[in-house]
Amino acid sequence: VQLQASGGGLVQAGGSLRLSCAASGGTSSIGIMGWYRQGPGNKRDLVADITRDEDTNYADSVKGRFTISRDNAKNMIYLQMNTLKPEDTAIYYCNAVVRIRHSDYDYWGQGTQVTVSS
């Protein structure tokens, strides 16, 4: 499975960005997909994830501002980020949990930088 993230950039506080992640190769084995982020000096934390049935889960810090969505036919997920804050500045990583022979494995995209200026 390969994951390709895109859509990051520089935006002013209060602005919006939309991230996209395209999955390829072995996509029928993908279960939950999600977005994680890692700010300077911080560990990588979950932002939001979504099941194949489109059940969603969000970090408290982004609830009401970010929306994760999924298109199973296109093997893509999206993260609509509104009302961005400087503390949202981080590298955002796409994640997929892949079931291989009764075990689950994490796959990661290359990361896309989101910078929110005050």
PDB file of C-alpha atoms in Angstrom:
ATOM      1  CA  VAL A   1       0.000   0.000   0.000  1.00  0.00           C
ATOM      2  CA  GLN A   2       1.280   3.445  -0.920  1.00  0.00           C
ATOM      3  CA  LEU A   3      -0.165   6.669   0.437  1.00  0.00           C
ATOM      4  CA  GLN A   4       0.292  10.048  -1.233  1.00  0.00           C
ATOM      5  CA  ALA A   5      -0.730  13.123   0.719  1.00  0.00           C
ATOM      6  CA  SER A   6      -1.199  16.590  -0.719  1.00  0.00           C
ATOM      7  CA  GLY A   7      -2.812  19.929   0.005  1.00  0.00           C
ATOM      8  CA  GLY A   8      -0.666  21.445   2.707  1.00  0.00           C
ATOM      9  CA  GLY A   9       0.547  25.015   2.632  1.00  0.00           C
ATOM     10  CA  LEU A  10       0.739  28.354   4.381  1.00  0.00           C
ATOM     11  CA  VAL A  11      -2.451  30.015   5.557  1.00  0.00           C
ATOM     12  CA  GLN A  12      -3.388  32.796   7.939  1.00  0.00           C
ATOM     13  CA  ALA A  13      -5.159  32.080  11.189  1.00  0.00           C
ATOM     14  CA  GLY A  14      -8.868  31.648  10.590  1.00  0.00           C
ATOM     15  CA  GLY A  15      -8.301  30.309   7.104  1.00  0.00           C
ATOM     16  CA  SER A  16      -8.983  26.904   5.590  1.00  0.00           C
ATOM     17  CA  LEU A  17      -7.084  24.123   3.876  1.00  0.00           C
ATOM     18  CA  ARG A  18      -8.080  20.769   2.472  1.00  0.00           C
ATOM     19  CA  LEU A  19      -5.740  17.812   2.609  1.00  0.00           C
ATOM     20  CA  SER A  20      -6.068  14.805   0.343  1.00  0.00           C
ATOM     21  CA  CYS A  21      -4.580  11.336   0.580  1.00  0.00           C
ATOM     22  CA  ALA A  22      -4.621   8.813  -2.238  1.00  0.00           C
ATOM     23  CA  ALA A  23      -4.072   5.132  -1.516  1.00  0.00           C
ATOM     24  CA  SER A  24      -2.822   2.671  -4.104  1.00  0.00           C
ATOM     25  CA  GLY A  25      -1.808  -0.986  -4.154  1.00  0.00           C
ATOM     26  CA  GLY A  26      -3.654  -3.529  -2.008  1.00  0.00           C
ATOM     27  CA  THR A  27      -6.432  -1.099  -1.185  1.00  0.00           C
ATOM     28  CA  SER A  28      -8.996  -3.831  -0.556  1.00  0.00           C
ATOM     29  CA  SER A  29      -7.092  -4.677   2.625  1.00  0.00           C
ATOM     30  CA  ILE A  30      -7.291  -1.161   4.045  1.00  0.00           C
ATOM     31  CA  GLY A  31      -9.468  -0.641   7.086  1.00  0.00           C
ATOM     32  CA  ILE A  32      -9.321   2.541   9.111  1.00  0.00           C
ATOM     33  CA  MET A  33      -7.628   5.538   7.521  1.00  0.00           C
ATOM     34  CA  GLY A  34      -6.731   8.744   9.226  1.00  0.00           C
ATOM     35  CA  TRP A  35      -4.650  11.846   9.631  1.00  0.00           C
ATOM     36  CA  TYR A  36      -1.970  12.369  12.233  1.00  0.00           C
ATOM     37  CA  ARG A  37       0.173  15.418  12.845  1.00  0.00           C
ATOM     38  CA  GLN A  38       3.546  16.151  14.353  1.00  0.00           C
ATOM     39  CA  GLY A  39       4.510  19.641  15.414  1.00  0.00           C
ATOM     40  CA  PRO A  40       8.049  20.795  16.215  1.00  0.00           C
ATOM     41  CA  GLY A  41       9.333  18.907  19.246  1.00  0.00           C
ATOM     42  CA  ASN A  42       6.113  16.955  19.595  1.00  0.00           C
ATOM     43  CA  LYS A  43       5.142  13.360  19.073  1.00  0.00           C
ATOM     44  CA  ARG A  44       2.845  12.283  16.269  1.00  0.00           C
ATOM     45  CA  ASP A  45      -0.765  12.528  17.388  1.00  0.00           C
ATOM     46  CA  LEU A  46      -4.067  11.465  15.904  1.00  0.00           C
ATOM     47  CA  VAL A  47      -6.086  14.257  14.316  1.00  0.00           C
ATOM     48  CA  ALA A  48      -8.994  12.236  12.927  1.00  0.00           C
ATOM     49  CA  ASP A  49      -9.739   8.826  11.533  1.00  0.00           C
ATOM     50  CA  ILE A  50     -12.526   7.175   9.581  1.00  0.00           C
ATOM     51  CA  THR A  51     -13.638   3.589   9.046  1.00  0.00           C
ATOM     52  CA  ARG A  52     -14.706   2.056   5.750  1.00  0.00           C
ATOM     53  CA  ASP A  53     -18.285   2.572   6.988  1.00  0.00           C
ATOM     54  CA  GLU A  54     -17.425   6.260   7.491  1.00  0.00           C
ATOM     55  CA  ASP A  55     -17.577   6.262  11.268  1.00  0.00           C
ATOM     56  CA  THR A  56     -15.356   9.120  12.380  1.00  0.00           C
ATOM     57  CA  ASN A  57     -13.251  10.000  15.384  1.00  0.00           C
ATOM     58  CA  TYR A  58     -11.619  13.364  16.143  1.00  0.00           C
ATOM     59  CA  ALA A  59      -9.079  14.755  18.542  1.00  0.00           C
ATOM     60  CA  ASP A  60     -10.739  17.154  20.969  1.00  0.00           C
ATOM     61  CA  SER A  61      -8.572  20.009  19.714  1.00  0.00           C
ATOM     62  CA  VAL A  62     -10.049  19.857  16.208  1.00  0.00           C
ATOM     63  CA  LYS A  63     -13.679  18.935  16.862  1.00  0.00           C
ATOM     64  CA  GLY A  64     -16.026  21.361  15.179  1.00  0.00           C
ATOM     65  CA  ARG A  65     -13.278  22.743  12.945  1.00  0.00           C
ATOM     66  CA  PHE A  66     -11.976  19.751  10.960  1.00  0.00           C
ATOM     67  CA  THR A  67     -13.938  17.231   8.934  1.00  0.00           C
ATOM     68  CA  ILE A  68     -12.575  13.924   7.685  1.00  0.00           C
ATOM     69  CA  SER A  69     -14.225  12.188   4.759  1.00  0.00           C
ATOM     70  CA  ARG A  70     -13.593   9.143   2.648  1.00  0.00           C
ATOM     71  CA  ASP A  71     -14.273   7.993  -0.902  1.00  0.00           C
ATOM     72  CA  ASN A  72     -13.844   4.213  -0.984  1.00  0.00           C
ATOM     73  CA  ALA A  73     -14.393   4.052  -4.743  1.00  0.00           C
ATOM     74  CA  LYS A  74     -11.451   6.395  -5.317  1.00  0.00           C
ATOM     75  CA  ASN A  75      -9.382   5.067  -2.376  1.00  0.00           C
ATOM     76  CA  MET A  76      -9.028   8.552  -0.984  1.00  0.00           C
ATOM     77  CA  ILE A  77      -9.522  10.392   2.257  1.00  0.00           C
ATOM     78  CA  TYR A  78      -9.751  14.111   2.850  1.00  0.00           C
ATOM     79  CA  LEU A  79      -9.347  16.474   5.747  1.00  0.00           C
ATOM     80  CA  GLN A  80     -11.186  19.765   5.531  1.00  0.00           C
ATOM     81  CA  MET A  81      -9.601  22.138   8.017  1.00  0.00           C
ATOM     82  CA  ASN A  82     -11.468  25.319   8.881  1.00  0.00           C
ATOM     83  CA  THR A  83     -10.824  28.084  11.381  1.00  0.00           C
ATOM     84  CA  LEU A  84      -7.164  27.152  11.462  1.00  0.00           C
ATOM     85  CA  LYS A  85      -5.067  28.231  14.424  1.00  0.00           C
ATOM     86  CA  PRO A  86      -1.288  28.703  14.741  1.00  0.00           C
ATOM     87  CA  GLU A  87      -1.207  25.643  17.005  1.00  0.00           C
ATOM     88  CA  ASP A  88      -2.419  23.557  14.059  1.00  0.00           C
ATOM     89  CA  THR A  89       0.985  24.091  12.453  1.00  0.00           C
ATOM     90  CA  ALA A  90       2.536  20.673  11.909  1.00  0.00           C
ATOM     91  CA  ILE A  91       3.442  18.055   9.381  1.00  0.00           C
ATOM     92  CA  TYR A  92       0.300  16.094   8.613  1.00  0.00           C
ATOM     93  CA  TYR A  93       0.604  12.408   7.833  1.00  0.00           C
ATOM     94  CA  CYS A  94      -1.901  10.139   6.170  1.00  0.00           C
ATOM     95  CA  ASN A  95      -2.272   6.725   7.796  1.00  0.00           C
ATOM     96  CA  ALA A  96      -3.883   3.468   6.749  1.00  0.00           C
ATOM     97  CA  VAL A  97      -4.343   0.300   8.776  1.00  0.00           C
ATOM     98  CA  VAL A  98      -3.885  -2.685   6.502  1.00  0.00           C
ATOM     99  CA  ARG A  99      -4.962  -6.225   7.355  1.00  0.00           C
ATOM    100  CA  ILE A 100      -2.412  -8.790   6.196  1.00  0.00           C
ATOM    101  CA  ARG A 101      -2.857 -12.418   7.199  1.00  0.00           C
ATOM    102  CA  HIS A 102      -4.933 -11.701  10.330  1.00  0.00           C
ATOM    103  CA  SER A 103      -2.605  -8.950  11.553  1.00  0.00           C
ATOM    104  CA  ASP A 104      -2.920  -5.187  11.229  1.00  0.00           C
ATOM    105  CA  TYR A 105      -0.092  -2.987   9.994  1.00  0.00           C
ATOM    106  CA  ASP A 106       0.265   0.793   9.881  1.00  0.00           C
ATOM    107  CA  TYR A 107       1.211   2.426   6.601  1.00  0.00           C
ATOM    108  CA  TRP A 108       2.188   6.095   6.349  1.00  0.00           C
ATOM    109  CA  GLY A 109       2.287   8.713   3.665  1.00  0.00           C
ATOM    110  CA  GLN A 110       5.185  11.119   3.258  1.00  0.00           C
ATOM    111  CA  GLY A 111       3.650  14.003   5.192  1.00  0.00           C
ATOM    112  CA  THR A 112       2.523  17.433   4.088  1.00  0.00           C
ATOM    113  CA  GLN A 113       3.424  20.660   5.877  1.00  0.00           C
ATOM    114  CA  VAL A 114       0.663  22.895   7.212  1.00  0.00           C
ATOM    115  CA  THR A 115       1.741  26.289   8.524  1.00  0.00           C
ATOM    116  CA  VAL A 116      -0.735  28.689  10.106  1.00  0.00           C
ATOM    117  CA  SER A 117       0.482  32.231  10.655  1.00  0.00           C
ATOM    118  CA  SER A 118      -0.945  34.482  13.352  1.00  0.00           C
TER     119      SER A 118
END
